[in-house]
mmCIF file of C-alpha atoms in Angstrom:
data_model
loop_
_atom_site.group_PDB
_atom_site.id
_atom_site.type_symbol
_atom_site.label_atom_id
_atom_site.label_comp_id
_atom_site.label_asym_id
_atom_site.label_seq_id
_atom_site.Cartn_x
_atom_site.Cartn_y
_atom_site.Cartn_z
ATOM 1 C CA UNK A 9 103.686 123.183 125.759
ATOM 2 C CA UNK A 10 107.060 122.192 124.293
ATOM 3 C CA UNK A 11 107.856 120.108 127.362
ATOM 4 C CA UNK A 12 104.577 118.231 126.980
ATOM 5 C CA UNK A 13 106.027 116.420 123.947
ATOM 6 C CA UNK A 14 109.087 115.085 125.795
ATOM 7 C CA UNK A 15 109.607 111.586 127.185
ATOM 8 C CA UNK A 16 110.331 110.764 130.832
ATOM 9 C CA UNK A 17 114.127 110.725 130.519
ATOM 10 C CA UNK A 18 114.275 114.045 128.685
ATOM 11 C CA UNK A 19 111.922 115.695 131.167
ATOM 12 C CA UNK A 20 114.140 114.600 134.048
ATOM 13 C CA UNK A 21 117.204 116.031 132.295
ATOM 14 C CA UNK A 22 115.434 119.303 131.590
ATOM 15 C CA UNK A 23 114.468 119.531 135.257
ATOM 16 C CA UNK A 24 118.163 119.795 136.136
ATOM 17 C CA UNK A 25 118.902 122.788 133.896
ATOM 18 C CA UNK A 26 117.577 125.530 136.148
ATOM 19 C CA UNK A 27 114.918 126.241 138.759
ATOM 20 C CA UNK A 28 112.576 127.650 136.138
ATOM 21 C CA UNK A 29 112.964 124.594 133.912
ATOM 22 C CA UNK A 30 112.550 122.345 136.929
ATOM 23 C CA UNK A 31 109.141 123.838 137.638
ATOM 24 C CA UNK A 32 108.061 123.504 134.009
ATOM 25 C CA UNK A 33 109.454 120.001 133.410
ATOM 26 C CA UNK A 34 107.959 118.545 136.580
ATOM 27 C CA UNK A 35 104.565 120.137 136.119
ATOM 28 C CA UNK A 36 101.969 117.381 136.385
ATOM 29 C CA UNK A 37 100.370 118.295 133.059
ATOM 30 C CA UNK A 38 103.497 117.011 131.275
ATOM 31 C CA UNK A 39 103.208 113.590 132.908
ATOM 32 C CA UNK A 40 99.967 112.231 131.500
ATOM 33 C CA UNK A 41 101.544 109.047 130.078
ATOM 34 C CA UNK A 42 104.378 107.236 131.846
ATOM 35 C CA UNK A 43 106.070 103.939 131.038
ATOM 36 C CA UNK A 44 108.614 102.816 133.632
ATOM 37 C CA UNK A 45 109.427 99.478 131.989
ATOM 38 C CA UNK A 46 112.904 100.625 130.952
ATOM 39 C CA UNK A 47 113.722 101.309 134.603
ATOM 40 C CA UNK A 48 111.974 98.316 136.132
ATOM 41 C CA UNK A 49 114.952 96.935 138.087
ATOM 42 C CA UNK A 50 115.336 100.154 140.026
ATOM 43 C CA UNK A 51 111.707 101.055 140.627
ATOM 44 C CA UNK A 52 110.484 100.798 144.208
ATOM 45 C CA UNK A 53 107.160 101.664 145.768
ATOM 46 C CA UNK A 54 108.247 105.102 146.884
ATOM 47 C CA UNK A 55 108.978 106.107 143.281
ATOM 48 C CA UNK A 56 105.396 105.312 142.290
ATOM 49 C CA UNK A 57 104.115 107.240 145.300
ATOM 50 C CA UNK A 58 106.212 110.299 144.387
ATOM 51 C CA UNK A 59 105.050 110.154 140.756
ATOM 52 C CA UNK A 60 101.430 109.959 141.840
ATOM 53 C CA UNK A 61 101.820 113.000 144.086
ATOM 54 C CA UNK A 62 103.511 114.937 141.303
ATOM 55 C CA UNK A 63 101.045 114.008 138.540
ATOM 56 C CA UNK A 64 97.819 113.863 140.513
ATOM 57 C CA UNK A 65 94.721 114.105 138.375
ATOM 58 C CA UNK A 66 96.711 114.698 135.177
ATOM 59 C CA UNK A 67 97.930 111.119 134.849
ATOM 60 C CA UNK A 68 95.918 109.073 132.352
ATOM 61 C CA UNK A 69 98.227 106.172 131.481
ATOM 62 C CA UNK A 70 100.847 104.362 133.571
ATOM 63 C CA UNK A 71 102.847 101.227 132.837
ATOM 64 C CA UNK A 72 104.626 99.480 135.706
ATOM 65 C CA UNK A 73 105.149 96.293 133.678
ATOM 66 C CA UNK A 74 107.754 94.120 135.371
ATOM 67 C CA UNK A 75 108.177 96.392 138.397
ATOM 68 C CA UNK A 76 108.407 93.610 140.966
ATOM 69 C CA UNK A 77 109.318 95.961 143.791
ATOM 70 C CA UNK A 78 105.963 97.752 143.710
ATOM 71 C CA UNK A 79 103.340 96.508 146.150
ATOM 72 C CA UNK A 80 99.861 97.214 147.485
ATOM 73 C CA UNK A 81 100.789 100.182 149.692
ATOM 74 C CA UNK A 82 102.357 102.155 146.859
ATOM 75 C CA UNK A 83 99.416 101.462 144.586
ATOM 76 C CA UNK A 84 96.956 102.541 147.242
ATOM 77 C CA UNK A 85 98.697 105.929 147.430
ATOM 78 C CA UNK A 86 98.732 106.013 143.644
ATOM 79 C CA UNK A 87 94.998 105.296 143.407
ATOM 80 C CA UNK A 88 94.195 108.007 145.937
ATOM 81 C CA UNK A 89 96.196 110.635 144.030
ATOM 82 C CA UNK A 90 95.543 109.654 140.400
ATOM 83 C CA UNK A 91 91.807 109.288 140.213
ATOM 84 C CA UNK A 92 91.605 110.012 136.485
ATOM 85 C CA UNK A 93 93.801 107.064 135.485
ATOM 86 C CA UNK A 94 92.380 105.257 132.441
ATOM 87 C CA UNK A 95 95.107 102.777 131.439
ATOM 88 C CA UNK A 96 97.134 100.859 134.035
ATOM 89 C CA UNK A 97 99.625 98.090 133.262
ATOM 90 C CA UNK A 98 100.679 95.985 136.262
ATOM 91 C CA UNK A 99 101.861 92.975 134.241
ATOM 92 C CA UNK A 100 104.396 91.027 136.288
ATOM 93 C CA UNK A 101 104.012 93.111 139.443
ATOM 94 C CA UNK A 102 104.047 89.944 141.510
ATOM 95 C CA UNK A 103 103.792 91.614 144.923
ATOM 96 C CA UNK A 104 100.321 92.988 144.444
ATOM 97 C CA UNK A 105 97.242 91.277 145.843
ATOM 98 C CA UNK A 106 93.497 91.828 145.965
ATOM 99 C CA UNK A 107 94.166 94.923 148.073
ATOM 100 C CA UNK A 108 95.361 96.776 144.963
ATOM 101 C CA UNK A 109 92.141 96.091 143.075
ATOM 102 C CA UNK A 110 90.169 97.185 146.124
ATOM 103 C CA UNK A 111 92.024 100.531 146.033
ATOM 104 C CA UNK A 112 91.429 100.925 142.310
ATOM 105 C CA UNK A 113 87.764 100.162 142.803
ATOM 106 C CA UNK A 114 87.455 102.757 145.530
ATOM 107 C CA UNK A 115 89.277 105.652 143.843
ATOM 108 C CA UNK A 116 89.674 105.014 140.073
ATOM 109 C CA UNK A 117 86.196 104.866 138.579
ATOM 110 C CA UNK A 118 87.451 106.012 135.141
ATOM 111 C CA UNK A 119 89.707 102.989 134.637
ATOM 112 C CA UNK A 120 89.257 101.488 131.177
ATOM 113 C CA UNK A 121 92.262 99.204 130.559
ATOM 114 C CA UNK A 122 93.866 97.071 133.277
ATOM 115 C CA UNK A 123 96.627 94.492 132.836
ATOM 116 C CA UNK A 124 97.155 92.105 135.769
ATOM 117 C CA UNK A 125 98.913 89.317 133.846
ATOM 118 C CA UNK A 126 101.097 87.055 136.018
ATOM 119 C CA UNK A 127 99.862 88.698 139.227
ATOM 120 C CA UNK A 128 99.279 85.280 140.701
ATOM 121 C CA UNK A 129 97.911 86.469 144.065
ATOM 122 C CA UNK A 130 94.842 87.944 142.371
ATOM 123 C CA UNK A 131 91.625 86.081 143.209
ATOM 124 C CA UNK A 132 87.889 86.394 142.669
ATOM 125 C CA UNK A 133 87.834 89.203 145.252
ATOM 126 C CA UNK A 134 89.700 91.451 142.807
ATOM 127 C CA UNK A 135 87.172 90.858 140.047
ATOM 128 C CA UNK A 136 84.304 91.556 142.432
ATOM 129 C CA UNK A 137 85.934 94.835 143.489
ATOM 130 C CA UNK A 138 86.523 95.928 139.879
ATOM 131 C CA UNK A 139 82.916 95.137 139.059
ATOM 132 C CA UNK A 140 81.695 97.373 141.850
ATOM 133 C CA UNK A 141 83.989 100.361 141.295
ATOM 134 C CA UNK A 142 85.158 100.376 137.664
ATOM 135 C CA UNK A 143 82.029 100.216 135.479
ATOM 136 C CA UNK A 144 83.827 101.698 132.441
ATOM 137 C CA UNK A 145 86.322 98.837 132.210
ATOM 138 C CA UNK A 146 86.792 97.808 128.561
ATOM 139 C CA UNK A 147 89.956 95.703 128.599
ATOM 140 C CA UNK A 148 91.058 93.307 131.339
ATOM 141 C CA UNK A 149 94.051 90.976 131.192
ATOM 142 C CA UNK A 150 94.293 88.407 133.971
ATOM 143 C CA UNK A 151 96.425 85.833 132.176
ATOM 144 C CA UNK A 152 98.024 83.260 134.489
ATOM 145 C CA UNK A 153 95.939 84.411 137.445
ATOM 146 C CA UNK A 154 95.081 80.800 138.121
ATOM 147 C CA UNK A 155 93.117 81.385 141.309
ATOM 148 C CA UNK A 156 90.260 82.953 139.357
ATOM 149 C CA UNK A 157 87.158 80.792 138.977
ATOM 150 C CA UNK A 158 83.687 81.120 137.464
ATOM 151 C CA UNK A 159 82.486 83.014 140.552
ATOM 152 C CA UNK A 160 84.942 85.816 139.858
ATOM 153 C CA UNK A 161 83.968 85.993 136.184
ATOM 154 C CA UNK A 162 80.292 86.091 137.122
ATOM 155 C CA UNK A 163 80.870 89.023 139.475
ATOM 156 C CA UNK A 164 83.032 90.854 136.926
ATOM 157 C CA UNK A 165 80.692 90.749 133.955
ATOM 158 C CA UNK A 166 77.636 91.798 135.924
ATOM 159 C CA UNK A 167 79.226 95.164 136.668
ATOM 160 C CA UNK A 168 81.446 95.544 133.585
ATOM 161 C CA UNK A 169 79.127 94.682 130.738
ATOM 162 C CA UNK A 170 81.024 96.976 128.375
ATOM 163 C CA UNK A 171 84.091 94.722 128.248
ATOM 164 C CA UNK A 172 85.595 94.623 124.757
ATOM 165 C CA UNK A 173 88.787 92.630 125.407
ATOM 166 C CA UNK A 174 89.294 89.879 127.966
ATOM 167 C CA UNK A 175 92.385 87.692 128.342
ATOM 168 C CA UNK A 176 91.967 84.590 130.503
ATOM 169 C CA UNK A 177 95.042 82.777 129.207
ATOM 170 C CA UNK A 178 96.296 80.216 131.685
ATOM 171 C CA UNK A 179 93.308 80.549 134.032
ATOM 172 C CA UNK A 180 93.167 76.799 134.384
ATOM 173 C CA UNK A 181 90.236 76.638 136.826
ATOM 174 C CA UNK A 182 87.761 78.165 134.411
ATOM 175 C CA UNK A 183 84.956 75.957 133.136
ATOM 176 C CA UNK A 184 82.158 76.375 130.610
ATOM 177 C CA UNK A 185 79.980 78.067 133.235
ATOM 178 C CA UNK A 186 82.337 81.070 133.233
ATOM 179 C CA UNK A 187 81.975 81.460 129.469
ATOM 180 C CA UNK A 188 78.199 81.317 129.751
ATOM 181 C CA UNK A 189 78.303 84.357 132.041
ATOM 182 C CA UNK A 190 80.481 86.208 129.523
ATOM 183 C CA UNK A 191 78.208 85.324 126.627
ATOM 184 C CA UNK A 192 75.165 86.520 128.544
ATOM 185 C CA UNK A 193 76.538 89.856 129.783
ATOM 186 C CA UNK A 194 79.248 91.066 127.332
ATOM 187 C CA UNK A 195 77.650 91.775 123.944
ATOM 188 C CA UNK A 196 80.434 94.258 123.068
ATOM 189 C CA UNK A 197 83.226 91.695 123.394
ATOM 190 C CA UNK A 198 85.697 91.877 120.495
ATOM 191 C CA UNK A 199 88.751 89.959 121.761
ATOM 192 C CA UNK A 200 88.835 86.811 123.906
ATOM 193 C CA UNK A 201 91.901 84.750 124.864
ATOM 194 C CA UNK A 202 91.309 81.325 126.411
ATOM 195 C CA UNK A 203 94.661 79.738 125.665
ATOM 196 C CA UNK A 204 95.373 76.631 127.795
ATOM 197 C CA UNK A 205 92.023 76.837 129.589
ATOM 198 C CA UNK A 206 91.959 73.066 129.460
ATOM 199 C CA UNK A 207 88.481 72.509 130.896
ATOM 200 C CA UNK A 208 86.681 74.532 128.236
ATOM 201 C CA UNK A 209 84.431 72.550 125.883
ATOM 202 C CA UNK A 210 82.031 73.235 123.025
ATOM 203 C CA UNK A 211 79.191 74.200 125.366
ATOM 204 C CA UNK A 212 80.919 77.241 126.789
ATOM 205 C CA UNK A 213 82.346 78.550 123.526
ATOM 206 C CA UNK A 214 79.069 78.148 121.652
ATOM 207 C CA UNK A 215 77.463 80.425 124.259
ATOM 208 C CA UNK A 216 80.189 83.000 123.564
ATOM 209 C CA UNK A 217 79.526 82.843 119.823
ATOM 210 C CA UNK A 218 75.785 83.291 120.286
ATOM 211 C CA UNK A 219 76.093 86.191 122.721
ATOM 212 C CA UNK A 220 79.119 88.058 121.315
ATOM 213 C CA UNK A 221 78.350 88.716 117.646
ATOM 214 C CA UNK A 222 81.035 91.434 117.446
ATOM 215 C CA UNK A 223 83.831 88.975 118.214
ATOM 216 C CA UNK A 224 86.875 89.607 116.013
ATOM 217 C CA UNK A 225 89.663 87.702 117.763
ATOM 218 C CA UNK A 226 89.477 84.324 119.493
ATOM 219 C CA UNK A 227 92.379 82.325 120.897
ATOM 220 C CA UNK A 228 91.483 78.821 122.025
ATOM 221 C CA UNK A 229 94.893 77.235 121.492
ATOM 222 C CA UNK A 230 95.419 74.243 123.733
ATOM 223 C CA UNK A 231 91.691 73.797 124.400
ATOM 224 C CA UNK A 232 91.867 70.248 123.171
ATOM 225 C CA UNK A 233 88.230 69.360 123.975
ATOM 226 C CA UNK A 234 86.684 71.594 121.325
ATOM 227 C CA UNK A 235 85.323 70.191 118.055
ATOM 228 C CA UNK A 236 83.921 71.376 114.726
ATOM 229 C CA UNK A 237 80.851 72.584 116.590
ATOM 230 C CA UNK A 238 82.850 75.670 117.560
ATOM 231 C CA UNK A 239 83.821 76.445 113.973
ATOM 232 C CA UNK A 240 80.187 76.068 112.919
ATOM 233 C CA UNK A 241 79.057 78.414 115.705
ATOM 234 C CA UNK A 242 81.663 81.008 114.751
ATOM 235 C CA UNK A 243 80.615 80.837 111.123
ATOM 236 C CA UNK A 244 76.939 81.251 111.968
ATOM 237 C CA UNK A 245 77.284 84.000 114.587
ATOM 238 C CA UNK A 246 80.585 85.912 114.239
ATOM 239 C CA UNK A 247 80.998 87.133 110.646
ATOM 240 C CA UNK A 248 83.502 89.832 111.702
ATOM 241 C CA UNK A 249 86.077 87.301 112.938
ATOM 242 C CA UNK A 250 89.596 88.350 111.895
ATOM 243 C CA UNK A 251 91.891 86.253 114.123
ATOM 244 C CA UNK A 252 91.466 82.610 115.051
ATOM 245 C CA UNK A 253 94.091 80.684 117.009
ATOM 246 C CA UNK A 254 93.279 77.021 117.601
ATOM 247 C CA UNK A 255 96.718 75.413 117.785
ATOM 248 C CA UNK A 256 96.775 71.908 119.274
ATOM 249 C CA UNK A 257 93.016 71.469 118.850
ATOM 250 C CA UNK A 258 93.343 68.103 117.204
ATOM 251 C CA UNK A 259 89.619 67.343 116.887
ATOM 252 C CA UNK A 260 88.987 70.100 114.332
ATOM 253 C CA UNK A 261 88.511 68.916 110.739
ATOM 254 C CA UNK A 262 87.989 70.149 107.182
ATOM 255 C CA UNK A 263 84.219 70.098 107.708
ATOM 256 C CA UNK A 264 84.347 72.762 110.402
ATOM 257 C CA UNK A 265 86.871 74.956 108.585
ATOM 258 C CA UNK A 266 84.755 74.809 105.441
ATOM 259 C CA UNK A 267 81.789 76.303 107.308
ATOM 260 C CA UNK A 268 84.048 78.891 108.905
ATOM 261 C CA UNK A 269 85.695 79.993 105.654
ATOM 262 C CA UNK A 270 82.395 80.275 103.817
ATOM 263 C CA UNK A 271 80.986 82.654 106.442
ATOM 264 C CA UNK A 272 83.947 84.581 107.893
ATOM 265 C CA UNK A 273 85.397 86.416 104.907
ATOM 266 C CA UNK A 274 87.386 88.924 106.998
ATOM 267 C CA UNK A 275 89.830 86.366 108.435
ATOM 268 C CA UNK A 276 93.373 87.766 108.523
ATOM 269 C CA UNK A 277 95.307 85.462 110.861
ATOM 270 C CA UNK A 278 94.843 81.737 111.511
ATOM 271 C CA UNK A 279 96.967 79.505 113.720
ATOM 272 C CA UNK A 280 96.124 75.891 112.895
ATOM 273 C CA UNK A 281 99.323 74.317 114.229
ATOM 274 C CA UNK A 282 98.814 70.650 115.132
ATOM 275 C CA UNK A 283 95.273 70.572 113.764
ATOM 276 C CA UNK A 284 96.357 67.205 112.495
ATOM 277 C CA UNK A 285 93.132 66.203 110.740
ATOM 278 C CA UNK A 286 92.970 69.037 108.221
ATOM 279 C CA UNK A 287 93.896 68.424 104.590
ATOM 280 C CA UNK A 288 94.205 70.397 101.371
ATOM 281 C CA UNK A 289 90.424 70.791 101.439
ATOM 282 C CA UNK A 290 90.754 73.448 104.155
ATOM 283 C CA UNK A 291 93.297 75.397 102.099
ATOM 284 C CA UNK A 292 91.021 75.284 99.063
ATOM 285 C CA UNK A 293 88.197 76.853 101.071
ATOM 286 C CA UNK A 294 90.478 79.524 102.532
ATOM 287 C CA UNK A 295 91.843 80.374 99.087
ATOM 288 C CA UNK A 296 88.319 80.895 97.734
ATOM 289 C CA UNK A 297 86.556 82.635 100.600
ATOM 290 C CA UNK A 298 89.206 84.501 102.657
ATOM 291 C CA UNK A 299 90.790 87.215 100.489
ATOM 292 C CA UNK A 300 92.228 89.123 103.483
ATOM 293 C CA UNK A 301 94.331 86.282 104.906
ATOM 294 C CA UNK A 302 97.773 87.558 105.969
ATOM 295 C CA UNK A 303 99.211 85.014 108.430
ATOM 296 C CA UNK A 304 98.658 81.258 108.269
ATOM 297 C CA UNK A 305 100.292 78.595 110.449
ATOM 298 C CA UNK A 306 99.997 75.005 109.269
ATOM 299 C CA UNK A 307 102.924 73.571 111.230
ATOM 300 C CA UNK A 308 102.568 69.852 112.061
ATOM 301 C CA UNK A 309 99.555 69.560 109.736
ATOM 302 C CA UNK A 310 101.041 66.464 108.182
ATOM 303 C CA UNK A 311 98.306 65.840 105.594
ATOM 304 C CA UNK A 312 98.901 69.125 103.738
ATOM 305 C CA UNK A 313 100.424 68.629 100.277
ATOM 306 C CA UNK A 314 101.714 70.704 97.380
ATOM 307 C CA UNK A 315 98.228 70.770 95.875
ATOM 308 C CA UNK A 316 96.839 72.663 98.864
ATOM 309 C CA UNK A 317 99.640 75.217 98.659
ATOM 310 C CA UNK A 318 98.961 75.532 94.903
ATOM 311 C CA UNK A 319 95.383 76.586 95.597
ATOM 312 C CA UNK A 320 96.534 78.984 98.284
ATOM 313 C CA UNK A 321 99.112 80.509 95.922
ATOM 314 C CA UNK A 322 96.392 81.051 93.325
ATOM 315 C CA UNK A 323 93.853 82.344 95.856
ATOM 316 C CA UNK A 324 92.476 85.824 96.377
ATOM 317 C CA UNK A 325 94.840 86.556 99.284
ATOM 318 C CA UNK A 326 98.018 85.463 97.494
ATOM 319 C CA UNK A 327 99.104 88.444 95.440
ATOM 320 C CA UNK A 328 98.980 91.349 97.875
ATOM 321 C CA UNK A 329 97.858 90.018 101.289
ATOM 322 C CA UNK A 330 99.634 86.853 102.438
ATOM 323 C CA UNK A 331 102.682 87.818 104.535
ATOM 324 C CA UNK A 332 103.570 84.766 106.651
ATOM 325 C CA UNK A 333 103.095 81.049 106.138
ATOM 326 C CA UNK A 334 104.415 78.419 108.553
ATOM 327 C CA UNK A 335 104.842 74.862 107.275
ATOM 328 C CA UNK A 336 107.127 73.295 109.879
ATOM 329 C CA UNK A 337 106.942 69.498 109.985
ATOM 330 C CA UNK A 338 104.769 69.143 106.899
ATOM 331 C CA UNK A 339 106.482 66.068 105.429
ATOM 332 C CA UNK A 340 104.546 66.017 102.138
ATOM 333 C CA UNK A 341 105.577 69.533 101.131
ATOM 334 C CA UNK A 342 108.194 69.697 98.333
ATOM 335 C CA UNK A 343 109.905 72.365 96.252
ATOM 336 C CA UNK A 344 106.756 72.463 94.132
ATOM 337 C CA UNK A 345 105.038 74.362 96.968
ATOM 338 C CA UNK A 346 107.703 77.044 96.810
ATOM 339 C CA UNK A 347 107.048 77.401 93.092
ATOM 340 C CA UNK A 348 103.361 77.957 93.838
ATOM 341 C CA UNK A 349 104.214 80.723 96.338
ATOM 342 C CA UNK A 350 106.234 82.802 93.878
ATOM 343 C CA UNK A 351 103.144 84.847 93.071
ATOM 344 C CA UNK A 352 102.725 85.921 96.709
ATOM 345 C CA UNK A 353 104.430 89.279 96.349
ATOM 346 C CA UNK A 354 103.686 90.354 99.935
ATOM 347 C CA UNK A 355 105.205 87.214 101.458
ATOM 348 C CA UNK A 356 107.749 88.213 104.111
ATOM 349 C CA UNK A 357 108.466 84.961 105.980
ATOM 350 C CA UNK A 358 108.113 81.239 105.454
ATOM 351 C CA UNK A 359 108.896 78.520 108.016
ATOM 352 C CA UNK A 360 110.074 75.160 106.691
ATOM 353 C CA UNK A 361 111.705 73.431 109.661
ATOM 354 C CA UNK A 362 111.816 69.659 109.191
ATOM 355 C CA UNK A 363 110.252 69.733 105.733
ATOM 356 C CA UNK A 364 112.569 67.046 104.481
ATOM 357 C CA UNK A 365 111.609 67.302 100.823
ATOM 358 C CA UNK A 366 112.491 71.001 100.612
ATOM 359 C CA UNK A 367 115.924 71.681 99.081
ATOM 360 C CA UNK A 368 118.347 74.575 99.052
ATOM 361 C CA UNK A 369 117.844 74.854 95.296
ATOM 362 C CA UNK A 370 114.099 75.283 95.768
ATOM 363 C CA UNK A 371 114.617 78.042 98.321
ATOM 364 C CA UNK A 372 117.110 79.759 96.044
ATOM 365 C CA UNK A 373 114.592 79.802 93.180
ATOM 366 C CA UNK A 374 111.953 81.267 95.490
ATOM 367 C CA UNK A 375 114.288 84.046 96.551
ATOM 368 C CA UNK A 376 114.920 84.925 92.939
ATOM 369 C CA UNK A 377 111.279 86.035 92.739
ATOM 370 C CA UNK A 378 110.967 87.262 96.352
ATOM 371 C CA UNK A 379 114.401 88.677 97.259
ATOM 372 C CA UNK A 380 113.301 90.128 100.627
ATOM 373 C CA UNK A 381 111.689 86.986 102.002
ATOM 374 C CA UNK A 382 113.030 85.328 105.160
ATOM 375 C CA UNK A 383 113.175 81.552 104.933
ATOM 376 C CA UNK A 384 113.761 79.398 108.016
ATOM 377 C CA UNK A 385 114.671 75.781 107.315
ATOM 378 C CA UNK A 386 116.683 72.755 108.491
ATOM 379 C CA UNK A 387 118.948 70.763 106.238
ATOM 380 C CA UNK A 388 120.684 67.450 106.889
ATOM 381 C CA UNK A 389 124.176 66.837 105.495
ATOM 382 C CA UNK A 390 124.005 65.812 101.841
ATOM 383 C CA UNK A 391 126.496 62.939 102.210
ATOM 384 C CA UNK A 392 127.250 60.748 105.229
ATOM 385 C CA UNK A 393 130.249 62.023 107.243
ATOM 386 C CA UNK A 394 133.435 59.952 106.841
ATOM 387 C CA UNK A 395 134.731 57.631 109.524
ATOM 388 C CA UNK A 396 137.627 58.932 111.581
ATOM 389 C CA UNK A 397 139.848 56.567 113.545
ATOM 390 C CA UNK A 398 137.483 53.661 113.068
ATOM 391 C CA UNK A 399 134.475 55.463 114.595
ATOM 392 C CA UNK A 400 131.875 57.544 112.796
ATOM 393 C CA UNK A 401 131.726 61.240 113.724
ATOM 394 C CA UNK A 402 128.369 62.634 114.831
ATOM 395 C CA UNK A 403 126.970 65.681 113.076
ATOM 396 C CA UNK A 404 123.893 67.730 113.942
ATOM 397 C CA UNK A 405 121.572 69.110 111.326
ATOM 398 C CA UNK A 406 122.094 72.813 110.756
ATOM 399 C CA UNK A 407 119.567 75.593 110.759
ATOM 400 C CA UNK A 408 119.748 78.229 108.048
ATOM 401 C CA UNK A 409 118.041 81.586 107.924
ATOM 402 C CA UNK A 410 118.116 83.014 104.426
#
């Protein structure tokens, strides 16, 4: 029982003490959770095969993240021996193909969480296999698996209707049709990542909102085709939304964020970077209706002014919730904004890169009230550098982290 609390390294050391300790330390019941990330450069397929034979049915969780030497053959042996596996991380295991998912489908029916991010050889065949053999699947990450299309998503959701988290980041072939399948078959969905799925439009995401009322986290950053219709749909259908990331979605406006804020009062994190049309009006609505807001990115929102920050600093989230605010490249922000943020006692970090009206004196006054805050900012030299030898020296602006 004592050995069951030890990590992998300590167990291996204990196994060298004596024959009796070797038997106890290497008993499969002590190896229910294994993370080989710290040893990734040395891990080969045979190591995974040996672990699977040692652990057998005891193993519940295995992370091979970054183990590029592990391929389909080793994972087939693993699947055959470890049929009770529930959590499997294969992120960055670039040698694996659809054959691995076929093995998992055949032998690992209890699989709940699977990470295949950056496994670029994965295709629709893998999703079809998982649908047929892993009905309990709750979380699937196939980020950057850019061979996946709507056909694979259709096959997946028909057999894995209990999906709660799905990451499709970088799956550039996906279209609205894929989202319609998800909306129709995954009512339990809580987390969805569609970052840089460039072909997605309002039609697909509206279907998600209408079919996935439990949605709490949505990332649509880089989906530049979406409009306020998405924010309206979220407000009307997904009141539990906590995280919204829509960076670089330049068609979104104050009108959509007003509807969102008035209906989604549990929002905690919002990434609005490069939502270039929003103004102080959005901040006013967030300050009134979103008392749980903790992280807010407004970088490159060039219409934001001190007045918007004033409302935010006086809002319900200011005193004990707001932890991070990013204001990079907001040219209208001045030291007055920092004065308005002095009441945000939970504020841990503020980003002010290229806010040219922010001064060192303003930051110093802020730190007087919030001594533990981290401030990231750029400053240009106060006076022009002198000429040397008839030619002017070149100076770069410096970055300070206070």
